Amino acid sequence: MDDKPGPGPVSETSEFLFSFGVIADIQYADLEDGYNFQGNRRRYYRHSLLHLQGAIEHWNTEGSPPRCVLQLGDIIDGYNAQYKASEKSLELVMNTFQMLKVPVHHTWGNHEFYNFSRNYLTNSKLNTKFLEDQIVHHPETVPSENYYAYHFVPFPQFRFILLDAYDLSVLGVDQSSAKYQQCLKILKGHNPNSELNSPQGLSEPQFVQFNGGFSQEQLNWLNEVLTFSDTNQEKVVIVSHLPIYPEASDSVCLAWNYRDALAVIWSHRCVVCFFAGHTHDGGYSEDPFGVHHVNLEGVIETAPDSQAFGTVYVYSDKMMLKGRGRVPDRIMNYKRENAFRC
């Protein structure tokens, strides 16, 4: 086990502050191995649980334990719904997470909504909104109950924000509801295909049913939180199941209105990193505003002899992702005005 705080040499002016874990797309199911929808990538449904156990054992035995773990969505596979095994599989994975000695923050992805309604998820153990931090005298930074998003402070001067990338979606909502009709109209307005999961012929291929988007209400809330963080010289990490930056992702996997989310983020100085899952392949890019977009490799497509998780070591001038297995190491320097002045 590598207990050193960080994946390599660190300059003398760089102070280690804290760490956090990241893992994505576990997609557990009690099924034999299968393949993705294109039939070209193997999926290890049962073994994903062993990968999770390995990640938890690692985090539990680190010399400097992480402050928290970010689970980036798709915790169980959609196949569970067909076999009426959704609750059983979720319970098994959540019991595994109970072995973790630090808090875990759960993001919701499309596979959560293949298995459960939004109402079910809100009342389940996958709702970790109880871990949120509230900013006194700033009611504008309190999220609405209309979407699943919140923020918390794992360490002074660092704020983490979980976004709901399926706030606009046809998944998990009652088909008789106004919200469903509104989202279906958006989807069909950009995707004329009879199969709404198909991006064939689309100029904006992210408009497929397995993706979703951020409501204006949620984006307004995000803007308020980032305004507070700017004012108070905080550094911000944003978490979403869906990625929002094309250079770091397959274009078919982006949030519907990723440009709107980027516009909000780019109007602030405080955002350091944006973590997402969904693509399974992983990806990385630093955008022109110095925000690091990290798409984590998915556990579900990770061979039994490998791994797929990471620990992010946070320093006064950078974040360093120490990847395991097929997750590569990354050094993410803060924008110059964002580094702590010593």
mmCIF file of C-alpha atoms in Angstrom:
data_model
loop_
_atom_site.group_PDB
_atom_site.id
_atom_site.type_symbol
_atom_site.label_atom_id
_atom_site.label_comp_id
_atom_site.label_asym_id
_atom_site.label_seq_id
_atom_site.Cartn_x
_atom_site.Cartn_y
_atom_site.Cartn_z
ATOM 1 C CA MET A 1 0.000 0.000 0.000
ATOM 2 C CA ASP A 2 1.238 3.479 -0.843
ATOM 3 C CA ASP A 3 0.573 5.614 2.209
ATOM 4 C CA LYS A 4 2.504 8.657 1.065
ATOM 5 C CA PRO A 5 0.264 11.734 0.692
ATOM 6 C CA GLY A 6 0.495 12.130 -3.048
ATOM 7 C CA PRO A 7 1.754 10.403 -6.168
ATOM 8 C CA GLY A 8 5.159 12.043 -6.434
ATOM 9 C CA PRO A 9 7.616 14.707 -5.300
ATOM 10 C CA VAL A 10 6.057 17.925 -4.092
ATOM 11 C CA SER A 11 7.756 21.311 -3.950
ATOM 12 C CA GLU A 12 8.720 22.682 -0.542
ATOM 13 C CA THR A 13 6.226 25.534 -0.909
ATOM 14 C CA SER A 14 3.335 23.106 -1.463
ATOM 15 C CA GLU A 15 1.532 22.120 1.727
ATOM 16 C CA PHE A 16 -0.548 18.928 1.874
ATOM 17 C CA LEU A 17 -4.022 19.737 3.229
ATOM 18 C CA PHE A 18 -6.382 16.767 2.848
ATOM 19 C CA SER A 19 -7.512 14.051 0.445
ATOM 20 C CA PHE A 20 -10.721 12.548 -0.931
ATOM 21 C CA GLY A 21 -11.610 9.391 -2.854
ATOM 22 C CA VAL A 22 -13.357 9.083 -6.218
ATOM 23 C CA ILE A 23 -15.074 6.088 -7.846
ATOM 24 C CA ALA A 24 -17.566 5.874 -10.728
ATOM 25 C CA ASP A 25 -19.976 3.594 -12.563
ATOM 26 C CA ILE A 26 -19.857 0.507 -10.349
ATOM 27 C CA GLN A 27 -23.045 -0.811 -12.037
ATOM 28 C CA TYR A 28 -23.218 -3.972 -9.964
ATOM 29 C CA ALA A 29 -25.575 -6.791 -10.972
ATOM 30 C CA ASP A 30 -25.626 -10.469 -10.046
ATOM 31 C CA LEU A 31 -25.060 -11.455 -13.684
ATOM 32 C CA GLU A 32 -22.451 -13.132 -15.830
ATOM 33 C CA ASP A 33 -20.105 -10.806 -17.706
ATOM 34 C CA GLY A 34 -21.687 -9.058 -20.670
ATOM 35 C CA TYR A 35 -20.980 -6.275 -23.124
ATOM 36 C CA ASN A 36 -21.912 -2.637 -23.647
ATOM 37 C CA PHE A 37 -24.704 -1.657 -26.052
ATOM 38 C CA GLN A 38 -22.290 -1.540 -28.996
ATOM 39 C CA GLY A 39 -21.036 -5.033 -28.105
ATOM 40 C CA ASN A 40 -17.370 -4.003 -28.130
ATOM 41 C CA ARG A 41 -16.535 -3.484 -24.440
ATOM 42 C CA ARG A 42 -16.800 -6.131 -21.755
ATOM 43 C CA ARG A 43 -18.761 -5.462 -18.566
ATOM 44 C CA TYR A 44 -17.917 -7.283 -15.344
ATOM 45 C CA TYR A 45 -21.210 -7.092 -13.443
ATOM 46 C CA ARG A 46 -20.377 -9.304 -10.460
ATOM 47 C CA HIS A 47 -16.733 -8.368 -10.181
ATOM 48 C CA SER A 48 -17.558 -4.683 -9.814
ATOM 49 C CA LEU A 49 -18.469 -5.381 -6.189
ATOM 50 C CA LEU A 50 -15.001 -6.857 -5.558
ATOM 51 C CA HIS A 51 -13.430 -3.769 -7.122
ATOM 52 C CA LEU A 52 -15.476 -1.603 -4.740
ATOM 53 C CA GLN A 53 -14.345 -3.710 -1.776
ATOM 54 C CA GLY A 54 -10.735 -3.290 -2.865
ATOM 55 C CA ALA A 55 -11.125 0.485 -3.112
ATOM 56 C CA ILE A 56 -12.706 0.674 0.342
ATOM 57 C CA GLU A 57 -9.954 -1.461 1.877
ATOM 58 C CA HIS A 58 -7.383 0.887 0.350
ATOM 59 C CA TRP A 59 -9.061 4.049 1.662
ATOM 60 C CA ASN A 60 -9.549 2.504 5.110
ATOM 61 C CA THR A 61 -5.853 1.660 5.431
ATOM 62 C CA GLU A 62 -4.323 4.865 4.043
ATOM 63 C CA GLY A 63 -1.958 6.517 6.526
ATOM 64 C CA SER A 64 -3.837 9.790 6.111
ATOM 65 C CA PRO A 65 -7.470 8.738 5.528
ATOM 66 C CA PRO A 66 -9.539 10.686 2.996
ATOM 67 C CA ARG A 67 -12.057 13.219 4.313
ATOM 68 C CA CYS A 68 -14.770 11.648 2.145
ATOM 69 C CA VAL A 69 -15.413 9.586 -0.966
ATOM 70 C CA LEU A 70 -17.333 10.824 -4.017
ATOM 71 C CA GLN A 71 -19.393 8.120 -5.733
ATOM 72 C CA LEU A 72 -20.062 9.534 -9.192
ATOM 73 C CA GLY A 73 -23.255 7.646 -10.053
ATOM 74 C CA ASP A 74 -24.544 4.435 -11.673
ATOM 75 C CA ILE A 75 -24.049 2.399 -8.518
ATOM 76 C CA ILE A 76 -26.069 -0.603 -9.808
ATOM 77 C CA ASP A 77 -26.826 -1.625 -13.386
ATOM 78 C CA GLY A 78 -30.139 -1.111 -15.182
ATOM 79 C CA TYR A 79 -30.358 -4.859 -15.811
ATOM 80 C CA ASN A 80 -31.372 -5.264 -12.157
ATOM 81 C CA ALA A 81 -34.786 -3.794 -12.975
ATOM 82 C CA GLN A 82 -35.477 -6.514 -15.585
ATOM 83 C CA TYR A 83 -34.686 -9.212 -13.030
ATOM 84 C CA LYS A 84 -36.593 -7.456 -10.215
ATOM 85 C CA ALA A 85 -33.332 -7.337 -8.272
ATOM 86 C CA SER A 86 -32.944 -3.551 -7.896
ATOM 87 C CA GLU A 87 -33.506 -3.336 -4.145
ATOM 88 C CA LYS A 88 -31.473 -6.461 -3.380
ATOM 89 C CA SER A 89 -28.497 -5.273 -5.455
ATOM 90 C CA LEU A 90 -28.633 -1.775 -3.997
ATOM 91 C CA GLU A 91 -28.701 -3.189 -0.476
ATOM 92 C CA LEU A 92 -25.660 -5.350 -1.225
ATOM 93 C CA VAL A 93 -23.647 -2.406 -2.567
ATOM 94 C CA MET A 94 -24.739 -0.095 0.254
ATOM 95 C CA ASN A 95 -23.773 -2.732 2.833
ATOM 96 C CA THR A 96 -20.345 -2.820 1.193
ATOM 97 C CA PHE A 97 -20.082 0.972 1.445
ATOM 98 C CA GLN A 98 -20.883 0.685 5.162
ATOM 99 C CA MET A 99 -17.388 -0.768 5.623
ATOM 100 C CA LEU A 100 -15.966 2.611 4.591
ATOM 101 C CA LYS A 101 -14.727 4.569 7.613
ATOM 102 C CA VAL A 102 -15.389 8.007 6.081
ATOM 103 C CA PRO A 103 -18.550 9.625 4.623
ATOM 104 C CA VAL A 104 -19.555 8.844 1.040
ATOM 105 C CA HIS A 105 -21.465 11.313 -1.136
ATOM 106 C CA HIS A 106 -23.676 9.685 -3.761
ATOM 107 C CA THR A 107 -24.371 11.216 -7.177
ATOM 108 C CA TRP A 108 -27.328 9.957 -9.257
ATOM 109 C CA GLY A 109 -26.865 8.702 -12.820
ATOM 110 C CA ASN A 110 -29.075 7.192 -15.506
ATOM 111 C CA HIS A 111 -28.812 3.671 -14.058
ATOM 112 C CA GLU A 112 -30.254 4.867 -10.738
ATOM 113 C CA PHE A 113 -33.286 6.011 -12.713
ATOM 114 C CA TYR A 114 -33.529 2.756 -14.701
ATOM 115 C CA ASN A 115 -34.009 1.033 -11.343
ATOM 116 C CA PHE A 116 -35.872 3.571 -9.218
ATOM 117 C CA SER A 117 -38.141 6.585 -9.431
ATOM 118 C CA ARG A 118 -36.838 9.962 -8.301
ATOM 119 C CA ASN A 119 -39.236 9.797 -5.378
ATOM 120 C CA TYR A 120 -37.775 6.425 -4.298
ATOM 121 C CA LEU A 121 -34.202 7.746 -4.543
ATOM 122 C CA THR A 122 -35.086 10.820 -2.490
ATOM 123 C CA ASN A 123 -36.173 8.553 0.367
ATOM 124 C CA SER A 124 -33.303 6.065 -0.014
ATOM 125 C CA LYS A 125 -29.778 5.744 1.386
ATOM 126 C CA LEU A 126 -28.521 7.099 -1.930
ATOM 127 C CA ASN A 127 -29.745 10.525 -0.805
ATOM 128 C CA THR A 128 -26.755 11.972 1.063
ATOM 129 C CA LYS A 129 -28.099 15.503 1.239
ATOM 130 C CA PHE A 130 -28.044 15.185 5.053
ATOM 131 C CA LEU A 131 -24.253 15.655 4.735
ATOM 132 C CA GLU A 132 -24.681 19.169 3.309
ATOM 133 C CA ASP A 133 -23.297 22.296 4.931
ATOM 134 C CA GLN A 134 -25.421 25.418 5.129
ATOM 135 C CA ILE A 135 -24.100 28.945 4.830
ATOM 136 C CA VAL A 136 -25.495 31.098 7.622
ATOM 137 C CA HIS A 137 -27.297 34.271 6.485
ATOM 138 C CA HIS A 138 -27.168 33.211 2.825
ATOM 139 C CA PRO A 139 -30.531 31.580 2.049
ATOM 140 C CA GLU A 140 -29.855 31.928 -1.684
ATOM 141 C CA THR A 141 -27.259 29.138 -1.329
ATOM 142 C CA VAL A 142 -29.829 26.633 -0.013
ATOM 143 C CA PRO A 143 -30.822 24.211 -2.809
ATOM 144 C CA SER A 144 -34.441 23.638 -3.777
ATOM 145 C CA GLU A 145 -36.181 20.319 -3.143
ATOM 146 C CA ASN A 146 -36.958 20.201 -6.873
ATOM 147 C CA TYR A 147 -33.542 18.750 -7.688
ATOM 148 C CA TYR A 148 -30.918 16.637 -5.886
ATOM 149 C CA ALA A 149 -27.959 18.927 -5.312
ATOM 150 C CA TYR A 150 -26.085 20.290 -2.327
ATOM 151 C CA HIS A 151 -22.710 21.604 -1.184
ATOM 152 C CA PHE A 152 -20.403 20.814 1.709
ATOM 153 C CA VAL A 153 -17.034 21.827 3.140
ATOM 154 C CA PRO A 154 -14.614 18.899 3.675
ATOM 155 C CA PHE A 155 -11.798 21.245 4.716
ATOM 156 C CA PRO A 156 -11.631 24.997 5.428
ATOM 157 C CA GLN A 157 -11.686 27.130 2.258
ATOM 158 C CA PHE A 158 -12.755 24.217 0.039
ATOM 159 C CA ARG A 159 -16.366 23.746 -1.048
ATOM 160 C CA PHE A 160 -17.662 20.675 -2.915
ATOM 161 C CA ILE A 161 -20.866 20.924 -4.956
ATOM 162 C CA LEU A 162 -22.908 17.904 -6.091
ATOM 163 C CA LEU A 163 -25.062 18.644 -9.140
ATOM 164 C CA ASP A 164 -28.165 16.862 -10.411
ATOM 165 C CA ALA A 165 -27.490 16.139 -14.101
ATOM 166 C CA TYR A 166 -30.927 14.484 -14.482
ATOM 167 C CA ASP A 167 -32.849 17.466 -13.152
ATOM 168 C CA LEU A 168 -34.097 17.740 -16.745
ATOM 169 C CA SER A 169 -34.775 14.166 -17.834
ATOM 170 C CA VAL A 170 -37.466 11.759 -18.935
ATOM 171 C CA LEU A 171 -35.983 9.119 -16.613
ATOM 172 C CA GLY A 172 -37.415 8.408 -13.177
ATOM 173 C CA VAL A 173 -40.334 10.844 -13.403
ATOM 174 C CA ASP A 174 -44.043 10.140 -13.696
ATOM 175 C CA GLN A 175 -45.013 10.197 -17.377
ATOM 176 C CA SER A 176 -48.226 12.026 -16.542
ATOM 177 C CA SER A 177 -46.333 14.910 -14.891
ATOM 178 C CA ALA A 178 -45.758 18.342 -16.402
ATOM 179 C CA LYS A 179 -42.008 17.898 -15.811
ATOM 180 C CA TYR A 180 -41.951 14.730 -17.928
ATOM 181 C CA GLN A 181 -43.848 16.446 -20.751
ATOM 182 C CA GLN A 182 -41.494 19.439 -20.609
ATOM 183 C CA CYS A 183 -38.391 17.217 -20.749
ATOM 184 C CA LEU A 184 -39.800 15.010 -23.513
ATOM 185 C CA LYS A 185 -40.478 18.146 -25.550
ATOM 186 C CA ILE A 186 -36.864 19.288 -25.086
ATOM 187 C CA LEU A 187 -35.538 15.850 -26.028
ATOM 188 C CA LYS A 188 -37.742 15.408 -29.098
ATOM 189 C CA GLY A 189 -37.023 18.979 -30.159
ATOM 190 C CA HIS A 190 -33.377 17.970 -30.627
ATOM 191 C CA ASN A 191 -33.756 14.272 -31.434
ATOM 192 C CA PRO A 192 -36.226 13.224 -34.166
ATOM 193 C CA ASN A 193 -35.182 9.535 -33.984
ATOM 194 C CA SER A 194 -37.872 7.019 -33.061
ATOM 195 C CA GLU A 195 -35.276 5.445 -30.746
ATOM 196 C CA LEU A 196 -34.506 8.302 -28.350
ATOM 197 C CA ASN A 197 -31.331 6.602 -27.101
ATOM 198 C CA SER A 198 -29.871 6.858 -30.610
ATOM 199 C CA PRO A 199 -27.680 9.863 -31.500
ATOM 200 C CA GLN A 200 -27.734 8.913 -35.208
ATOM 201 C CA GLY A 201 -27.728 11.963 -37.444
ATOM 202 C CA LEU A 202 -27.875 14.467 -34.575
ATOM 203 C CA SER A 203 -25.943 17.732 -34.764
ATOM 204 C CA GLU A 204 -26.028 17.738 -30.952
ATOM 205 C CA PRO A 205 -25.540 14.042 -30.115
ATOM 206 C CA GLN A 206 -25.884 14.602 -26.352
ATOM 207 C CA PHE A 207 -29.668 14.856 -26.772
ATOM 208 C CA VAL A 208 -30.404 11.207 -26.064
ATOM 209 C CA GLN A 209 -32.619 9.641 -23.430
ATOM 210 C CA PHE A 210 -29.761 8.272 -21.294
ATOM 211 C CA ASN A 211 -28.527 11.821 -20.686
ATOM 212 C CA GLY A 212 -30.217 14.755 -18.975
ATOM 213 C CA GLY A 213 -29.661 18.363 -18.077
ATOM 214 C CA PHE A 214 -29.671 21.104 -15.459
ATOM 215 C CA SER A 215 -32.768 23.243 -14.899
ATOM 216 C CA GLN A 216 -32.408 27.012 -14.888
ATOM 217 C CA GLU A 217 -33.418 26.916 -11.223
ATOM 218 C CA GLN A 218 -30.462 24.657 -10.412
ATOM 219 C CA LEU A 219 -28.050 26.747 -12.495
ATOM 220 C CA ASN A 220 -29.205 29.906 -10.700
ATOM 221 C CA TRP A 221 -28.529 28.176 -7.374
ATOM 222 C CA LEU A 222 -25.082 27.073 -8.568
ATOM 223 C CA ASN A 223 -24.347 30.666 -9.550
ATOM 224 C CA GLU A 224 -25.252 31.865 -6.035
ATOM 225 C CA VAL A 225 -23.005 29.300 -4.351
ATOM 226 C CA LEU A 226 -20.090 30.132 -6.653
ATOM 227 C CA THR A 227 -20.626 33.850 -5.984
ATOM 228 C CA PHE A 228 -20.280 33.149 -2.257
ATOM 229 C CA SER A 229 -17.154 31.061 -2.867
ATOM 230 C CA ASP A 230 -15.601 33.794 -5.021
ATOM 231 C CA THR A 231 -16.252 36.400 -2.345
ATOM 232 C CA ASN A 232 -14.783 34.207 0.386
ATOM 233 C CA GLN A 233 -11.746 32.988 -1.599
ATOM 234 C CA GLU A 234 -12.860 29.375 -1.500
ATOM 235 C CA LYS A 235 -11.774 26.747 -3.991
ATOM 236 C CA VAL A 236 -14.560 24.629 -5.455
ATOM 237 C CA VAL A 237 -14.825 21.046 -6.699
ATOM 238 C CA ILE A 238 -17.992 20.223 -8.683
ATOM 239 C CA VAL A 239 -19.349 16.693 -9.033
ATOM 240 C CA SER A 240 -21.868 15.434 -11.611
ATOM 241 C CA HIS A 241 -22.636 12.085 -13.199
ATOM 242 C CA LEU A 242 -22.620 13.698 -16.637
ATOM 243 C CA PRO A 243 -19.573 15.549 -17.970
ATOM 244 C CA ILE A 244 -19.916 19.064 -19.360
ATOM 245 C CA TYR A 245 -16.707 19.703 -21.312
ATOM 246 C CA PRO A 246 -16.471 18.269 -24.851
ATOM 247 C CA GLU A 247 -12.664 18.031 -24.881
ATOM 248 C CA ALA A 248 -12.765 15.608 -21.913
ATOM 249 C CA SER A 249 -15.658 13.445 -23.078
ATOM 250 C CA ASP A 250 -17.331 11.562 -25.879
ATOM 251 C CA SER A 251 -19.856 14.086 -27.252
ATOM 252 C CA VAL A 252 -22.678 11.528 -26.877
ATOM 253 C CA CYS A 253 -22.161 11.489 -23.095
ATOM 254 C CA LEU A 254 -22.415 15.222 -22.339
ATOM 255 C CA ALA A 255 -25.213 16.854 -20.357
ATOM 256 C CA TRP A 256 -27.940 18.210 -22.633
ATOM 257 C CA ASN A 257 -27.254 21.863 -21.789
ATOM 258 C CA TYR A 258 -23.575 21.519 -20.905
ATOM 259 C CA ARG A 259 -22.904 24.963 -22.407
ATOM 260 C CA ASP A 260 -25.216 26.593 -19.850
ATOM 261 C CA ALA A 261 -23.352 24.910 -16.994
ATOM 262 C CA LEU A 262 -19.991 25.961 -18.422
ATOM 263 C CA ALA A 263 -21.209 29.549 -18.790
ATOM 264 C CA VAL A 264 -22.042 29.697 -15.084
ATOM 265 C CA ILE A 265 -18.741 28.099 -14.028
ATOM 266 C CA TRP A 266 -16.674 30.284 -16.347
ATOM 267 C CA SER A 267 -18.216 33.440 -14.892
ATOM 268 C CA HIS A 268 -16.484 32.665 -11.563
ATOM 269 C CA ARG A 269 -12.875 32.305 -10.455
ATOM 270 C CA CYS A 270 -13.312 29.682 -7.731
ATOM 271 C CA VAL A 271 -13.838 26.379 -9.578
ATOM 272 C CA VAL A 272 -10.756 24.148 -9.682
ATOM 273 C CA CYS A 273 -12.103 20.783 -10.783
ATOM 274 C CA PHE A 274 -15.173 19.118 -12.304
ATOM 275 C CA PHE A 275 -15.474 15.365 -11.690
ATOM 276 C CA ALA A 276 -17.844 13.192 -13.719
ATOM 277 C CA GLY A 277 -18.430 9.549 -14.616
ATOM 278 C CA HIS A 278 -20.791 8.120 -17.279
ATOM 279 C CA THR A 279 -18.299 7.659 -20.144
ATOM 280 C CA HIS A 280 -16.595 4.530 -18.652
ATOM 281 C CA ASP A 281 -13.553 5.338 -20.819
ATOM 282 C CA GLY A 282 -12.361 8.235 -18.726
ATOM 283 C CA GLY A 283 -11.066 11.521 -20.021
ATOM 284 C CA TYR A 284 -9.326 14.712 -18.993
ATOM 285 C CA SER A 285 -8.905 18.266 -20.203
ATOM 286 C CA GLU A 286 -8.098 21.647 -18.701
ATOM 287 C CA ASP A 287 -10.438 24.254 -20.158
ATOM 288 C CA PRO A 288 -9.377 27.803 -21.202
ATOM 289 C CA PHE A 289 -10.437 29.123 -17.779
ATOM 290 C CA GLY A 290 -8.170 26.740 -15.885
ATOM 291 C CA VAL A 291 -10.885 24.315 -14.734
ATOM 292 C CA HIS A 292 -9.748 20.682 -14.758
ATOM 293 C CA HIS A 293 -12.385 18.306 -16.135
ATOM 294 C CA VAL A 294 -11.834 14.719 -14.977
ATOM 295 C CA ASN A 295 -14.036 11.893 -16.262
ATOM 296 C CA LEU A 296 -13.289 8.858 -14.155
ATOM 297 C CA GLU A 297 -12.876 5.421 -15.717
ATOM 298 C CA GLY A 298 -15.844 3.175 -14.889
ATOM 299 C CA VAL A 299 -15.549 0.211 -12.525
ATOM 300 C CA ILE A 300 -18.046 -1.791 -14.618
ATOM 301 C CA GLU A 301 -15.654 -2.124 -17.578
ATOM 302 C CA THR A 302 -12.568 -2.843 -15.475
ATOM 303 C CA ALA A 303 -11.059 -6.329 -15.787
ATOM 304 C CA PRO A 304 -10.746 -8.453 -12.604
ATOM 305 C CA ASP A 305 -6.947 -8.122 -12.594
ATOM 306 C CA SER A 306 -7.099 -4.300 -12.620
ATOM 307 C CA GLN A 307 -8.822 -1.553 -10.609
ATOM 308 C CA ALA A 308 -10.624 1.762 -11.190
ATOM 309 C CA PHE A 309 -10.653 4.352 -8.430
ATOM 310 C CA GLY A 310 -8.521 7.236 -7.275
ATOM 311 C CA THR A 311 -7.519 9.369 -4.335
ATOM 312 C CA VAL A 312 -7.137 13.107 -4.829
ATOM 313 C CA TYR A 313 -4.484 14.716 -2.642
ATOM 314 C CA VAL A 314 -5.175 18.408 -2.112
ATOM 315 C CA TYR A 315 -2.294 20.830 -1.659
ATOM 316 C CA SER A 316 -2.111 24.589 -1.243
ATOM 317 C CA ASP A 317 -1.245 25.026 -4.930
ATOM 318 C CA LYS A 318 -2.615 21.939 -6.698
ATOM 319 C CA MET A 319 -4.649 18.751 -6.583
ATOM 320 C CA MET A 320 -2.977 15.448 -7.434
ATOM 321 C CA LEU A 321 -5.053 12.470 -8.523
ATOM 322 C CA LYS A 322 -3.365 9.196 -7.663
ATOM 323 C CA GLY A 323 -5.129 6.659 -9.826
ATOM 324 C CA ARG A 324 -5.374 2.926 -9.276
ATOM 325 C CA GLY A 325 -5.496 0.362 -12.064
ATOM 326 C CA ARG A 326 -6.732 2.018 -15.234
ATOM 327 C CA VAL A 327 -7.248 5.442 -13.636
ATOM 328 C CA PRO A 328 -4.170 7.530 -14.566
ATOM 329 C CA ASP A 329 -2.385 9.962 -12.255
ATOM 330 C CA ARG A 330 -3.073 13.635 -12.906
ATOM 331 C CA ILE A 331 -1.590 16.870 -11.580
ATOM 332 C CA MET A 332 -4.108 19.716 -11.533
ATOM 333 C CA ASN A 333 -2.529 23.058 -10.740
ATOM 334 C CA TYR A 334 -4.731 25.877 -9.505
ATOM 335 C CA LYS A 335 -5.108 28.968 -11.624
ATOM 336 C CA ARG A 336 -2.428 31.414 -10.520
ATOM 337 C CA GLU A 337 -4.864 33.710 -8.720
ATOM 338 C CA ASN A 338 -6.399 30.629 -7.072
ATOM 339 C CA ALA A 339 -3.264 29.315 -5.361
ATOM 340 C CA PHE A 340 -2.995 30.039 -1.653
ATOM 341 C CA ARG A 341 -0.668 32.938 -0.913
ATOM 342 C CA CYS A 342 1.844 31.770 1.699
#
